XYZ file of N, CA and C in Angstrom:
858
model
N -4.922 -49.693 -29.947
C -5.601 -48.412 -30.098
C -5.115 -47.710 -31.365
N -6.048 -47.047 -32.052
C -5.700 -46.321 -33.261
C -6.113 -44.858 -33.117
N -5.362 -43.982 -33.780
C -5.744 -42.573 -33.811
C -7.036 -42.432 -34.610
N -7.854 -41.429 -34.275
C -9.135 -41.271 -34.958
C -8.948 -40.967 -36.437
N -7.782 -40.391 -36.791
C -7.531 -40.078 -38.196
C -6.626 -41.105 -38.876
N -6.543 -42.296 -38.281
C -5.735 -43.361 -38.892
C -6.377 -43.804 -40.199
N -5.549 -44.062 -41.212
C -6.070 -44.532 -42.485
C -6.338 -46.035 -42.403
N -7.131 -46.522 -43.319
C -7.417 -47.954 -43.372
C -6.116 -48.733 -43.563
N -5.200 -48.194 -44.380
C -3.915 -48.853 -44.618
C -3.132 -48.995 -43.317
N -3.136 -47.937 -42.488
C -2.419 -47.977 -41.212
C -3.048 -48.998 -40.266
N -4.360 -49.065 -40.264
C -5.063 -50.027 -39.413
C -4.698 -51.454 -39.814
N -4.765 -51.735 -41.118
C -4.469 -53.080 -41.604
C -3.015 -53.465 -41.367
N -2.104 -52.521 -41.537
C -0.678 -52.798 -41.325
C -0.393 -53.107 -39.863
N -1.012 -52.346 -38.971
C -0.824 -52.567 -37.527
C -1.371 -53.925 -37.114
N -2.545 -54.271 -37.621
C -3.145 -55.571 -37.299
C -2.292 -56.721 -37.826
N -1.740 -56.527 -39.023
C -0.900 -57.576 -39.616
C 0.351 -57.801 -38.778
N 0.912 -56.701 -38.253
C 2.130 -56.793 -37.436
C 1.850 -57.462 -36.088
N 0.713 -57.087 -35.459
C 0.409 -57.581 -34.112
C -0.177 -58.998 -34.094
N -0.887 -59.354 -35.138
C -1.550 -60.669 -35.148
C -0.877 -61.668 -36.061
N 0.000 -61.184 -36.914
C 0.696 -62.085 -37.822
C -0.142 -62.526 -39.004
N -1.274 -61.876 -39.209
C -2.117 -62.249 -40.339
C -1.558 -61.668 -41.630
N -2.091 -62.124 -42.727
C -1.612 -61.687 -44.041
C -1.835 -60.199 -44.235
N -0.959 -59.576 -44.981
C -1.108 -58.156 -45.280
C -2.126 -57.915 -46.398
N -2.539 -59.000 -47.049
C -3.511 -58.867 -48.147
C -4.938 -58.956 -47.596
N -5.194 -58.187 -46.572
C -6.515 -58.175 -45.948
C -7.267 -56.900 -46.357
N -8.568 -56.928 -46.181
C -9.375 -55.744 -46.454
C -10.208 -55.428 -45.213
N -10.533 -54.151 -45.062
C -11.391 -53.714 -43.962
C -12.785 -53.496 -44.554
N -13.755 -54.215 -44.000
C -15.095 -54.230 -44.591
C -16.133 -53.724 -43.598
N -17.028 -52.904 -44.091
C -18.137 -52.409 -43.298
C -19.368 -53.246 -43.656
N -19.978 -53.896 -42.658
C -21.132 -54.764 -42.893
C -22.309 -54.265 -42.061
N -23.468 -54.069 -42.707
C -24.642 -53.629 -41.952
C -25.549 -54.820 -41.623
N -26.664 -54.552 -40.949
C -27.527 -55.631 -40.454
C -28.225 -56.411 -41.564
N -28.284 -55.848 -42.771
C -28.916 -56.563 -43.885
C -27.913 -57.431 -44.629
N -26.628 -57.347 -44.226
C -25.596 -58.135 -44.890
C -24.889 -57.380 -46.002
N -25.264 -56.149 -46.230
C -24.611 -55.348 -47.276
C -23.183 -55.041 -46.864
N -22.251 -55.201 -47.796
C -20.830 -55.029 -47.496
C -20.229 -53.884 -48.311
N -19.346 -53.132 -47.656
C -18.621 -52.054 -48.327
C -17.143 -52.187 -47.961
N -16.297 -52.427 -48.962
C -14.854 -52.502 -48.736
C -14.283 -51.088 -48.686
N -13.611 -50.751 -47.610
C -13.067 -49.408 -47.449
C -11.752 -49.275 -48.206
N -11.531 -48.098 -48.756
C -10.296 -47.828 -49.494
C -9.144 -47.631 -48.513
N -7.952 -47.924 -48.955
C -6.774 -47.814 -48.089
C -6.563 -46.388 -47.600
N -6.969 -45.396 -48.382
C -6.740 -44.007 -47.982
C -7.864 -43.439 -47.107
N -8.930 -44.193 -46.913
C -10.036 -43.726 -46.062
C -9.568 -43.558 -44.618
N -10.107 -42.528 -43.940
C -9.754 -42.311 -42.537
C -11.028 -42.282 -41.684
N -10.850 -42.417 -40.380
C -11.990 -42.358 -39.466
C -12.992 -43.480 -39.668
N -12.510 -44.674 -39.972
C -13.417 -45.799 -40.256
C -14.298 -46.127 -39.058
N -13.773 -45.966 -37.863
C -14.518 -46.363 -36.661
C -15.638 -45.374 -36.342
N -15.331 -44.088 -36.429
C -16.327 -43.081 -36.047
C -17.393 -42.864 -37.114
N -17.134 -43.351 -38.324
C -18.102 -43.144 -39.410
C -19.110 -44.287 -39.514
N -19.034 -45.259 -38.610
C -19.949 -46.406 -38.660
C -21.385 -45.981 -38.373
N -22.329 -46.563 -39.118
C -23.738 -46.354 -38.837
C -24.149 -47.169 -37.618
N -25.376 -46.966 -37.144
C -25.834 -47.634 -35.918
C -25.806 -49.152 -36.031
N -26.129 -49.675 -37.211
C -26.210 -51.134 -37.373
C -25.052 -51.674 -38.193
N -23.922 -50.951 -38.208
C -22.753 -51.382 -38.983
C -21.619 -51.825 -38.057
N -20.839 -52.781 -38.530
C -19.653 -53.238 -37.817
C -18.516 -53.412 -38.818
N -17.276 -53.391 -38.304
C -16.100 -53.553 -39.158
C -15.556 -54.975 -39.057
N -15.153 -55.517 -40.192
C -14.566 -56.858 -40.250
C -13.263 -56.780 -41.041
N -12.301 -57.570 -40.635
C -11.054 -57.710 -41.385
C -11.011 -59.129 -41.934
N -10.829 -59.238 -43.232
C -10.786 -60.569 -43.853
C -10.058 -60.487 -45.179
N -9.864 -61.636 -45.792
C -9.272 -61.668 -47.129
C -10.388 -61.459 -48.149
N -10.009 -61.159 -49.367
C -11.007 -60.951 -50.419
C -11.819 -62.217 -50.633
N -11.177 -63.367 -50.495
C -11.867 -64.644 -50.701
C -12.927 -64.900 -49.614
N -12.700 -64.348 -48.427
C -13.624 -64.575 -47.308
C -14.815 -63.616 -47.296
N -14.805 -62.650 -48.187
C -15.869 -61.639 -48.208
C -17.257 -62.259 -48.282
N -17.382 -63.255 -49.122
C -18.697 -63.861 -49.367
C -19.247 -64.574 -48.125
N -18.358 -64.922 -47.180
C -18.788 -65.662 -45.988
C -19.194 -64.742 -44.829
N -18.944 -63.446 -44.980
C -19.248 -62.516 -43.891
C -20.756 -62.381 -43.683
N -21.176 -62.458 -42.442
C -22.593 -62.271 -42.082
C -22.676 -61.327 -40.887
N -23.773 -60.615 -40.737
C -23.916 -59.693 -39.600
C -23.857 -60.416 -38.264
N -23.373 -59.732 -37.248
C -23.348 -60.280 -35.900
C -24.761 -60.245 -35.303
N -25.067 -61.138 -34.372
C -26.401 -61.139 -33.745
C -26.764 -59.785 -33.136
N -25.760 -59.098 -32.558
C -26.025 -57.803 -31.918
C -26.492 -56.742 -32.917
N -26.168 -56.931 -34.194
C -26.573 -55.957 -35.210
C -28.049 -56.061 -35.560
N -28.688 -57.130 -35.164
C -30.090 -57.326 -35.507
C -31.027 -56.578 -34.566
N -30.458 -55.981 -33.516
C -31.271 -55.207 -32.592
C -31.808 -56.067 -31.460
N -32.346 -55.425 -30.400
C -32.872 -56.164 -29.240
C -34.175 -56.878 -29.560
N -34.478 -57.901 -28.776
C -35.711 -58.675 -28.963
C -36.752 -58.401 -27.887
N -36.314 -57.758 -26.807
C -37.245 -57.491 -25.711
C -37.040 -56.090 -25.155
N -38.072 -55.579 -24.519
C -38.036 -54.235 -23.951
C -37.186 -54.195 -22.680
N -36.634 -53.023 -22.395
C -35.872 -52.817 -21.155
C -36.735 -52.110 -20.117
N -38.036 -52.340 -20.186
C -38.980 -51.629 -19.324
C -38.631 -51.775 -17.845
N -38.357 -52.993 -17.402
C -38.078 -53.233 -15.979
C -36.869 -52.435 -15.500
N -35.854 -52.327 -16.340
C -34.662 -51.565 -15.981
C -34.965 -50.061 -15.971
N -35.673 -49.605 -16.990
C -36.011 -48.180 -17.077
C -36.915 -47.750 -15.937
N -37.722 -48.683 -15.468
C -38.652 -48.374 -14.382
C -37.917 -48.073 -13.082
N -36.677 -48.522 -12.966
C -35.884 -48.299 -11.753
C -35.211 -46.929 -11.737
N -35.208 -46.263 -12.895
C -34.507 -44.981 -13.021
C -35.530 -43.870 -13.223
N -35.400 -42.807 -12.473
C -36.320 -41.686 -12.651
C -35.972 -40.937 -13.936
N -36.951 -40.302 -14.525
C -36.724 -39.543 -15.759
C -35.716 -38.424 -15.530
N -35.753 -37.820 -14.356
C -34.834 -36.726 -14.042
C -33.392 -37.219 -13.980
N -33.176 -38.353 -13.301
C -31.814 -38.907 -13.202
C -31.306 -39.344 -14.573
N -32.203 -39.917 -15.370
C -31.828 -40.357 -16.711
C -31.427 -39.160 -17.568
N -32.187 -38.084 -17.463
C -31.890 -36.866 -18.225
C -30.544 -36.283 -17.794
N -30.269 -36.343 -16.500
C -29.013 -35.806 -15.989
C -27.814 -36.593 -16.519
N -27.938 -37.921 -16.532
C -26.853 -38.753 -17.047
C -26.660 -38.558 -18.543
N -27.763 -38.434 -19.265
C -27.678 -38.209 -20.705
C -27.022 -36.868 -21.007
N -27.385 -35.852 -20.237
C -26.821 -34.518 -20.454
C -25.326 -34.498 -20.160
N -24.920 -35.200 -19.109
C -23.499 -35.277 -18.773
C -22.714 -35.940 -19.902
N -23.242 -37.019 -20.443
C -22.586 -37.721 -21.542
C -22.570 -36.864 -22.807
N -23.703 -36.246 -23.118
C -23.799 -35.416 -24.314
C -22.872 -34.209 -24.227
N -22.761 -33.633 -23.037
C -21.901 -32.462 -22.859
C -20.435 -32.810 -23.139
N -19.998 -33.976 -22.659
C -18.626 -34.408 -22.915
C -18.372 -34.589 -24.411
N -19.359 -35.119 -25.124
C -19.229 -35.279 -26.575
C -19.251 -33.924 -27.273
N -20.150 -33.060 -26.838
C -20.334 -31.751 -27.474
C -19.100 -30.871 -27.336
N -18.527 -30.834 -26.137
C -17.374 -29.955 -25.930
C -16.104 -30.511 -26.582
N -16.149 -31.766 -27.035
C -15.000 -32.365 -27.726
C -14.938 -31.960 -29.201
N -16.046 -31.446 -29.727
C -16.087 -31.069 -31.144
C -15.266 -29.803 -31.363
N -14.272 -29.873 -32.237
C -13.483 -28.691 -32.581
C -14.216 -27.906 -33.659
N -14.160 -26.575 -33.555
C -14.884 -25.746 -34.515
C -14.504 -26.041 -35.964
N -13.244 -26.419 -36.187
C -12.795 -26.664 -37.559
C -13.514 -27.872 -38.170
N -14.024 -28.773 -37.325
C -14.762 -29.925 -37.834
C -16.046 -29.479 -38.531
N -16.621 -28.371 -38.085
C -17.813 -27.838 -38.744
C -17.476 -27.404 -40.165
N -16.285 -26.818 -40.338
C -15.851 -26.401 -41.671
C -15.563 -27.600 -42.556
N -14.878 -28.604 -41.997
C -14.602 -29.821 -42.763
C -15.909 -30.446 -43.243
N -16.896 -30.498 -42.363
C -18.187 -31.095 -42.709
C -18.921 -30.273 -43.756
N -18.803 -28.945 -43.676
C -19.518 -28.059 -44.600
C -18.905 -28.065 -45.998
N -17.582 -27.943 -46.058
C -16.906 -27.859 -47.350
C -16.625 -29.230 -47.964
N -16.699 -30.270 -47.145
C -16.419 -31.607 -47.660
C -15.015 -32.035 -47.278
N -14.915 -33.192 -46.608
C -13.602 -33.646 -46.132
C -12.634 -33.914 -47.276
N -13.165 -34.149 -48.485
C -12.283 -34.428 -49.611
C -11.409 -33.233 -49.966
N -11.814 -32.044 -49.522
C -11.030 -30.840 -49.804
C -9.949 -30.601 -48.759
N -9.956 -31.399 -47.703
C -8.968 -31.244 -46.641
C -8.311 -32.605 -46.396
N -7.149 -32.793 -46.973
C -6.450 -34.071 -46.841
C -6.110 -34.348 -45.382
N -6.345 -35.598 -44.974
C -6.023 -36.066 -43.619
C -6.836 -35.349 -42.537
N -7.915 -34.710 -42.922
C -8.779 -34.069 -41.927
C -9.737 -35.102 -41.338
N -10.246 -34.812 -40.157
C -11.196 -35.732 -39.528
C -12.323 -34.957 -38.859
N -13.498 -35.536 -38.901
C -14.648 -34.964 -38.195
C -15.147 -35.996 -37.183
N -14.201 -36.718 -36.576
C -14.539 -37.846 -35.704
C -15.451 -37.441 -34.548
N -15.131 -36.324 -33.889
C -15.937 -35.912 -32.735
C -17.335 -35.481 -33.166
N -17.417 -34.817 -34.296
C -18.720 -34.410 -34.838
C -19.548 -35.641 -35.198
N -18.907 -36.622 -35.807
C -19.608 -37.850 -36.199
C -20.109 -38.621 -34.975
N -19.318 -38.622 -33.914
C -19.736 -39.300 -32.678
C -20.967 -38.627 -32.092
N -21.017 -37.303 -32.170
C -22.152 -36.573 -31.613
C -23.408 -36.810 -32.450
N -23.248 -36.840 -33.758
C -24.384 -37.122 -34.647
C -24.885 -38.541 -34.418
N -23.949 -39.463 -34.247
C -24.324 -40.862 -33.987
C -25.112 -40.961 -32.687
N -24.703 -40.186 -31.702
C -25.397 -40.185 -30.413
C -26.859 -39.768 -30.587
N -27.096 -38.754 -31.407
C -28.464 -38.304 -31.681
C -29.288 -39.450 -32.269
N -28.715 -40.137 -33.232
C -29.426 -41.250 -33.878
C -29.677 -42.401 -32.908
N -28.702 -42.659 -32.029
C -28.866 -43.725 -31.038
C -30.055 -43.451 -30.125
N -30.138 -42.218 -29.624
C -31.225 -41.859 -28.705
C -32.573 -41.916 -29.415
N -32.593 -41.380 -30.629
C -33.849 -41.356 -31.403
C -34.414 -42.766 -31.600
N -33.577 -43.683 -32.051
C -34.054 -45.032 -32.342
C -34.210 -45.874 -31.074
N -33.471 -45.528 -30.031
C -33.645 -46.207 -28.748
C -35.055 -45.979 -28.206
N -35.514 -44.731 -28.253
C -36.847 -44.399 -27.759
C -37.917 -45.163 -28.541
N -37.845 -45.086 -29.864
C -38.848 -45.768 -30.697
C -38.815 -47.278 -30.491
N -37.615 -47.842 -30.370
C -37.470 -49.290 -30.195
C -38.051 -49.764 -28.867
N -37.738 -49.035 -27.794
C -38.232 -49.428 -26.469
C -39.756 -49.409 -26.422
N -40.368 -48.388 -27.001
C -41.830 -48.291 -26.989
C -42.449 -49.441 -27.786
N -41.887 -49.706 -28.951
C -42.463 -50.748 -29.824
C -42.255 -52.164 -29.285
N -41.179 -52.377 -28.528
C -40.907 -53.707 -27.983
C -41.737 -54.022 -26.744
N -42.313 -52.999 -26.144
C -43.150 -53.210 -24.960
C -44.515 -53.734 -25.404
N -44.811 -54.983 -25.096
C -46.012 -55.647 -25.596
C -47.274 -55.289 -24.813
N -47.121 -55.067 -23.512
C -48.279 -54.760 -22.670
C -48.704 -53.315 -22.875
N -49.975 -53.096 -23.228
C -50.459 -51.753 -23.562
C -50.354 -50.785 -22.384
N -50.667 -51.263 -21.204
C -50.600 -50.399 -20.019
C -49.161 -49.989 -19.724
N -48.252 -50.963 -19.793
C -46.836 -50.668 -19.575
C -46.304 -49.734 -20.665
N -46.763 -49.949 -21.890
C -46.317 -49.113 -23.002
C -46.726 -47.658 -22.782
N -47.934 -47.462 -22.253
C -48.397 -46.102 -21.961
C -47.544 -45.455 -20.874
N -47.175 -46.241 -19.860
C -46.312 -45.720 -18.799
C -44.930 -45.365 -19.338
N -44.444 -46.195 -20.262
C -43.143 -45.936 -20.875
C -43.201 -44.678 -21.741
N -44.297 -44.524 -22.452
C -44.498 -43.339 -23.283
C -44.488 -42.076 -22.420
N -45.188 -42.172 -21.308
C -45.242 -41.041 -20.372
C -43.853 -40.737 -19.814
N -43.087 -41.790 -19.528
C -41.739 -41.601 -18.989
C -40.846 -40.871 -19.991
N -40.958 -41.229 -21.264
C -40.133 -40.584 -22.282
C -40.538 -39.118 -22.491
N -41.809 -38.808 -22.360
C -42.254 -37.412 -22.468
C -41.711 -36.606 -21.285
N -41.728 -37.225 -20.097
C -41.138 -36.575 -18.926
C -39.629 -36.419 -19.107
N -39.004 -37.416 -19.726
C -37.566 -37.340 -20.013
C -37.283 -36.147 -20.916
N -38.108 -35.972 -21.950
C -37.951 -34.830 -22.854
C -38.086 -33.515 -22.087
N -39.015 -33.468 -21.150
C -39.229 -32.252 -20.351
C -37.991 -31.918 -19.523
N -37.397 -32.928 -18.900
C -36.199 -32.697 -18.085
C -34.994 -32.332 -18.954
N -34.886 -32.931 -20.123
C -33.795 -32.580 -21.040
C -33.912 -31.118 -21.477
N -35.122 -30.702 -21.747
C -35.368 -29.297 -22.118
C -35.027 -28.377 -20.951
N -35.409 -28.796 -19.761
C -35.128 -28.006 -18.556
C -33.630 -27.861 -18.342
N -32.874 -28.905 -18.659
C -31.428 -28.879 -18.501
C -30.712 -28.289 -19.715
N -31.498 -27.796 -20.657
C -30.994 -27.128 -21.870
C -30.186 -28.079 -22.759
N -30.534 -29.352 -22.688
C -29.952 -30.339 -23.603
C -30.926 -30.504 -24.769
N -30.880 -29.565 -25.695
C -31.867 -29.534 -26.770
C -31.595 -30.575 -27.841
N -30.359 -31.018 -27.944
C -30.050 -32.040 -28.942
C -30.733 -33.365 -28.588
N -30.600 -33.789 -27.338
C -31.261 -35.029 -26.916
C -32.764 -34.836 -26.765
N -33.179 -33.617 -26.436
C -34.616 -33.330 -26.393
C -35.241 -33.610 -27.748
N -34.609 -33.113 -28.811
C -35.109 -33.352 -30.165
C -35.021 -34.833 -30.517
N -33.954 -35.496 -30.079
C -33.790 -36.925 -30.382
C -34.928 -37.739 -29.768
N -35.264 -37.453 -28.514
C -36.362 -38.159 -27.848
C -37.685 -37.863 -28.551
N -37.896 -36.603 -28.908
C -39.138 -36.220 -29.578
C -39.234 -36.839 -30.970
N -38.124 -36.932 -31.671
C -38.116 -37.592 -32.976
C -38.475 -39.060 -32.827
N -37.975 -39.679 -31.747
C -38.298 -41.080 -31.494
C -39.779 -41.271 -31.212
N -40.364 -40.347 -30.439
C -41.783 -40.435 -30.115
C -42.678 -40.143 -31.317
N -42.160 -39.346 -32.247
C -42.952 -39.010 -33.433
C -42.717 -39.989 -34.584
N -41.881 -40.994 -34.336
C -41.666 -42.043 -35.337
C -43.008 -42.689 -35.688
N -43.213 -42.984 -36.958
C -44.491 -43.530 -37.416
C -44.911 -44.764 -36.623
N -43.939 -45.632 -36.323
C -44.255 -46.864 -35.587
C -44.799 -46.569 -34.197
N -44.422 -45.415 -33.625
C -44.890 -45.036 -32.289
C -46.168 -44.211 -32.368
N -46.194 -43.252 -33.276
C -47.335 -42.334 -33.359
C -48.635 -43.036 -33.763
N -48.529 -44.189 -34.415
C -49.737 -44.891 -34.842
C -50.343 -45.768 -33.740
N -49.703 -45.807 -32.572
C -50.224 -46.584 -31.445
C -51.308 -45.767 -30.732
N -52.400 -45.545 -31.421
C -53.446 -44.625 -30.947
C -54.025 -45.029 -29.584
N -54.243 -46.317 -29.367
C -54.824 -46.762 -28.099
C -53.875 -46.475 -26.924
N -52.581 -46.585 -27.194
C -51.597 -46.299 -26.151
C -51.577 -44.811 -25.826
N -51.616 -43.979 -26.858
C -51.623 -42.525 -26.652
C -52.875 -42.092 -25.887
N -53.982 -42.757 -26.148
C -55.232 -42.399 -25.471
C -55.184 -42.689 -23.969
N -54.310 -43.567 -23.561
C -54.174 -43.910 -22.148
C -53.419 -42.829 -21.360
N -52.752 -41.928 -22.063
C -51.970 -40.895 -21.382
C -52.889 -39.864 -20.730
N -52.499 -39.335 -19.576
C -53.279 -38.264 -18.952
C -53.336 -37.038 -19.854
N -54.385 -36.278 -19.736
C -54.557 -35.080 -20.565
C -53.373 -34.129 -20.401
N -52.882 -33.997 -19.168
C -51.752 -33.101 -18.894
C -50.510 -33.514 -19.680
N -50.266 -34.816 -19.771
C -49.085 -35.323 -20.489
C -49.221 -35.096 -21.988
N -50.402 -35.342 -22.520
C -50.630 -35.121 -23.955
C -50.507 -33.641 -24.298
N -50.967 -32.773 -23.399
C -50.860 -31.331 -23.619
C -49.393 -30.903 -23.639
N -48.618 -31.470 -22.723
C -47.182 -31.172 -22.667
C -46.501 -31.611 -23.955
N -46.873 -32.788 -24.444
C -46.299 -33.291 -25.700
C -46.640 -32.348 -26.858
N -47.849 -31.829 -26.882
C -48.264 -30.905 -27.937
C -47.444 -29.619 -27.897
N -47.125 -29.153 -26.693
C -46.290 -27.953 -26.543
C -44.900 -28.215 -27.106
N -44.368 -29.396 -26.822
C -43.043 -29.764 -27.333
C -43.060 -29.872 -28.860
N -44.164 -30.377 -29.406
C -44.274 -30.485 -30.864
C -44.202 -29.114 -31.522
N -44.783 -28.110 -30.884
C -44.740 -26.751 -31.448
C -43.316 -26.208 -31.469
N -42.526 -26.594 -30.460
C -41.128 -26.170 -30.420
C -40.340 -26.798 -31.565
N -40.763 -27.966 -32.008
C -40.088 -28.672 -33.104
C -40.567 -28.237 -34.484
N -41.569 -27.383 -34.519
C -42.175 -26.955 -35.790
C -41.104 -26.381 -36.725
N -40.900 -26.994 -37.909
C -39.850 -26.523 -38.818
C -40.232 -25.294 -39.656
N -41.489 -24.858 -39.558
C -41.930 -23.737 -40.396
C -41.174 -22.453 -40.046
N -41.067 -21.588 -41.040
C -40.335 -20.321 -40.908
C -38.910 -20.564 -40.400
N -38.294 -21.600 -40.989
C -36.897 -21.926 -40.673
C -36.705 -22.157 -39.169
N -37.585 -22.995 -38.600
C -37.520 -23.363 -37.182
C -37.589 -22.126 -36.274
N -38.504 -21.226 -36.595
C -38.614 -19.969 -35.847
C -38.870 -20.191 -34.360
N -39.766 -21.115 -34.026
C -40.101 -21.367 -32.617
C -38.864 -21.791 -31.832
N -38.093 -22.683 -32.408
C -36.884 -23.158 -31.735
C -35.860 -22.035 -31.593
N -35.655 -21.278 -32.656
C -34.647 -20.217 -32.631
C -34.995 -19.151 -31.590
N -36.270 -18.814 -31.491
C -36.694 -17.818 -30.497
C -36.468 -18.347 -29.079
N -36.742 -19.622 -28.879
C -36.555 -20.228 -27.560
C -35.083 -20.257 -27.168
N -34.213 -20.633 -28.111
C -32.781 -20.721 -27.829
C -32.193 -19.337 -27.564
N -32.687 -18.334 -28.256
C -32.180 -16.967 -28.099
C -32.372 -16.455 -26.670
N -33.319 -17.018 -25.946
C -33.599 -16.583 -24.572
C -32.754 -17.327 -23.545
N -32.029 -18.359 -23.995
C -31.247 -19.177 -23.071
C -29.811 -18.658 -22.951
N -29.226 -18.906 -21.812
C -27.821 -18.555 -21.598
C -27.010 -19.841 -21.490
N -25.715 -19.783 -21.838
C -24.887 -20.982 -21.752
C -24.684 -21.382 -20.288
N -24.407 -22.663 -20.054
C -24.159 -23.700 -21.056
C -25.457 -24.296 -21.587
N -25.416 -24.706 -22.841
C -26.536 -25.437 -23.428
C -26.016 -26.297 -24.561
N -26.772 -27.343 -24.856
C -26.410 -28.255 -25.949
C -27.453 -28.055 -27.049
N -27.083 -27.408 -28.150
C -28.057 -27.064 -29.186
C -28.454 -28.259 -30.052
N -29.491 -28.045 -30.832
C -29.919 -29.030 -31.825
C -28.931 -28.939 -32.984
N -27.924 -29.789 -32.975
C -26.799 -29.678 -33.903
C -27.191 -29.759 -35.380
N -28.106 -30.660 -35.784
C -28.445 -30.731 -37.206
C -28.870 -29.397 -37.810
N -29.469 -28.522 -37.013
C -29.895 -27.224 -37.538
C -28.695 -26.319 -37.786
N -27.687 -26.394 -36.923
C -26.463 -25.617 -37.130
C -25.754 -26.076 -38.400
N -25.690 -27.397 -38.590
C -25.057 -27.938 -39.801
C -25.842 -27.527 -41.049
N -27.150 -27.495 -40.926
C -28.002 -27.070 -42.037
C -27.752 -25.601 -42.372
N -27.624 -24.755 -41.352
C -27.357 -23.329 -41.560
C -26.032 -23.130 -42.299
N -25.008 -23.861 -41.869
C -23.692 -23.732 -42.504
C -23.732 -24.206 -43.954
N -24.437 -25.299 -44.206
C -24.561 -25.805 -45.576
C -25.302 -24.805 -46.456
N -26.353 -24.205 -45.910
C -27.138 -23.215 -46.658
C -26.269 -22.008 -47.014
N -25.471 -21.539 -46.060
C -24.579 -20.395 -46.316
C -23.554 -20.758 -47.381
N -22.977 -21.959 -47.256
C -21.925 -22.376 -48.183
C -22.452 -22.555 -49.610
N -23.563 -23.269 -49.736
C -24.079 -23.561 -51.077
C -24.813 -22.381 -51.701
N -25.268 -21.457 -50.882
C -26.006 -20.304 -51.417
C -25.145 -19.112 -51.738
N -23.854 -19.196 -51.458
C -22.945 -18.065 -51.697
C -21.625 -18.563 -52.280
N -21.098 -17.855 -53.256
C -19.824 -18.226 -53.868
C -18.678 -17.821 -52.954
N -17.558 -18.553 -53.077
C -16.373 -18.223 -52.283
C -15.720 -16.934 -52.755
N -15.846 -16.676 -54.038
C -15.271 -15.450 -54.597
C -16.311 -14.716 -55.440
N -16.181 -13.406 -55.486
C -17.034 -12.553 -56.316
C -16.121 -11.603 -57.071
N -16.171 -11.657 -58.399
C -15.283 -10.832 -59.251
C -13.821 -11.052 -58.880
N -13.483 -12.339 -58.677
C -12.114 -12.747 -58.344
C -11.629 -12.218 -56.995
N -12.556 -11.790 -56.161
C -12.214 -11.329 -54.820
C -12.893 -12.239 -53.794
N -12.237 -12.425 -52.655
C -12.805 -13.276 -51.601
C -14.138 -12.702 -51.132
N -15.129 -13.556 -51.074
C -16.458 -13.135 -50.622
C -16.464 -13.096 -49.092
N -16.047 -11.947 -48.547
C -15.926 -11.831 -47.095
C -17.285 -11.859 -46.396
N -18.337 -11.487 -47.098
C -19.667 -11.537 -46.489
C -20.034 -12.980 -46.157
N -19.706 -13.896 -47.078
C -19.952 -15.317 -46.824
C -19.117 -15.790 -45.638
N -17.837 -15.382 -45.617
C -16.958 -15.804 -44.527
C -17.446 -15.278 -43.185
N -17.994 -14.051 -43.184
C -18.518 -13.483 -41.943
C -19.740 -14.255 -41.448
N -20.600 -14.662 -42.368
C -21.791 -15.428 -41.978
C -21.398 -16.783 -41.386
N -20.401 -17.433 -42.013
C -19.929 -18.713 -41.486
C -19.297 -18.519 -40.116
N -18.462 -17.473 -40.000
C -17.789 -17.203 -38.728
C -18.800 -16.898 -37.624
N -19.854 -16.161 -37.953
C -20.883 -15.828 -36.956
C -21.571 -17.084 -36.442
N -21.897 -17.999 -37.358
C -22.563 -19.246 -36.967
C -21.664 -20.086 -36.062
N -20.371 -20.141 -36.394
C -19.430 -20.919 -35.585
C -19.199 -20.253 -34.233
N -19.201 -18.912 -34.200
C -19.058 -18.213 -32.917
C -20.243 -18.499 -31.993
N -21.439 -18.535 -32.583
C -22.634 -18.858 -31.794
C -22.518 -20.277 -31.241
N -22.079 -21.199 -32.094
C -21.860 -22.592 -31.677
C -20.898 -22.630 -30.493
N -19.806 -21.876 -30.594
C -18.793 -21.861 -29.537
C -19.332 -21.230 -28.257
N -20.201 -20.232 -28.391
C -20.714 -19.521 -27.213
C -21.558 -20.428 -26.325
N -22.181 -21.449 -26.914
C -23.039 -22.348 -26.138
C -22.255 -23.104 -25.070
N -20.956 -23.243 -25.261
C -20.134 -23.983 -24.297
C -19.077 -23.089 -23.643
N -19.363 -21.793 -23.618
C -18.444 -20.848 -22.983
C -18.429 -21.003 -21.463
N -19.452 -21.668 -20.938
C -19.510 -22.009 -19.516
C -19.816 -23.496 -19.396
N -19.485 -24.055 -18.241
C -19.718 -25.486 -18.023
C -20.953 -25.710 -17.167
N -21.502 -26.926 -17.271
C -22.650 -27.306 -16.440
C -22.208 -27.416 -14.983
């Protein structure tokens, strides 16, 4: 086991001690296309920073050319329809919310600052918990799109589509807005949205519900629809995290840290307010 803020050098040294392998090894990140990135010895959080289709390999420099992606990195070949059919959308939403809540409450507020200002400005800092939560969003988004596209039977695909829309409804009901957006992003993926014959098979009520959800996702007026909806909710809730990160980035890049050689406290207050709102969402437990 390694600490989340362990450096690549520490990882390689520990492996060399425990396995007896050469110390002249490198830690390599390999994605599903075979692209390789050698990590620097001072890099930290190598495990939590992995993309969805990336894996870590330890090898010598000479062995780099022989590295190939693992079969699991190529993605699934068949739909999990039969398994999903055994689980109700409500139960699935409940399990997802429980998992997401554990990830969400693990994020320390200071990780938002590290992410906003850039980890390079904070030596030995880590945003591991934040990265895990962001990765979770991406996993759900692409899981939905993948499952729909892998389902070959049109009738079954329509039922699966309906199930995911119901899943989004239950996630919204449970105030898990991060996974709600992830599911909706998956359904709005081009590969899914172009399945016109499948969408036509959905009941009018289901399509109407999907249209209502689309309006909540409307990015116009700085996501006004979403912000108004969230303002009416009480904690606990799991917010759409990318929007919070966007707000912090906008505040940081749109305002200087100092004005006339004095600390820009107005900027600091805006950042603090955003982080306080983030913290308030988990002031109570589910």
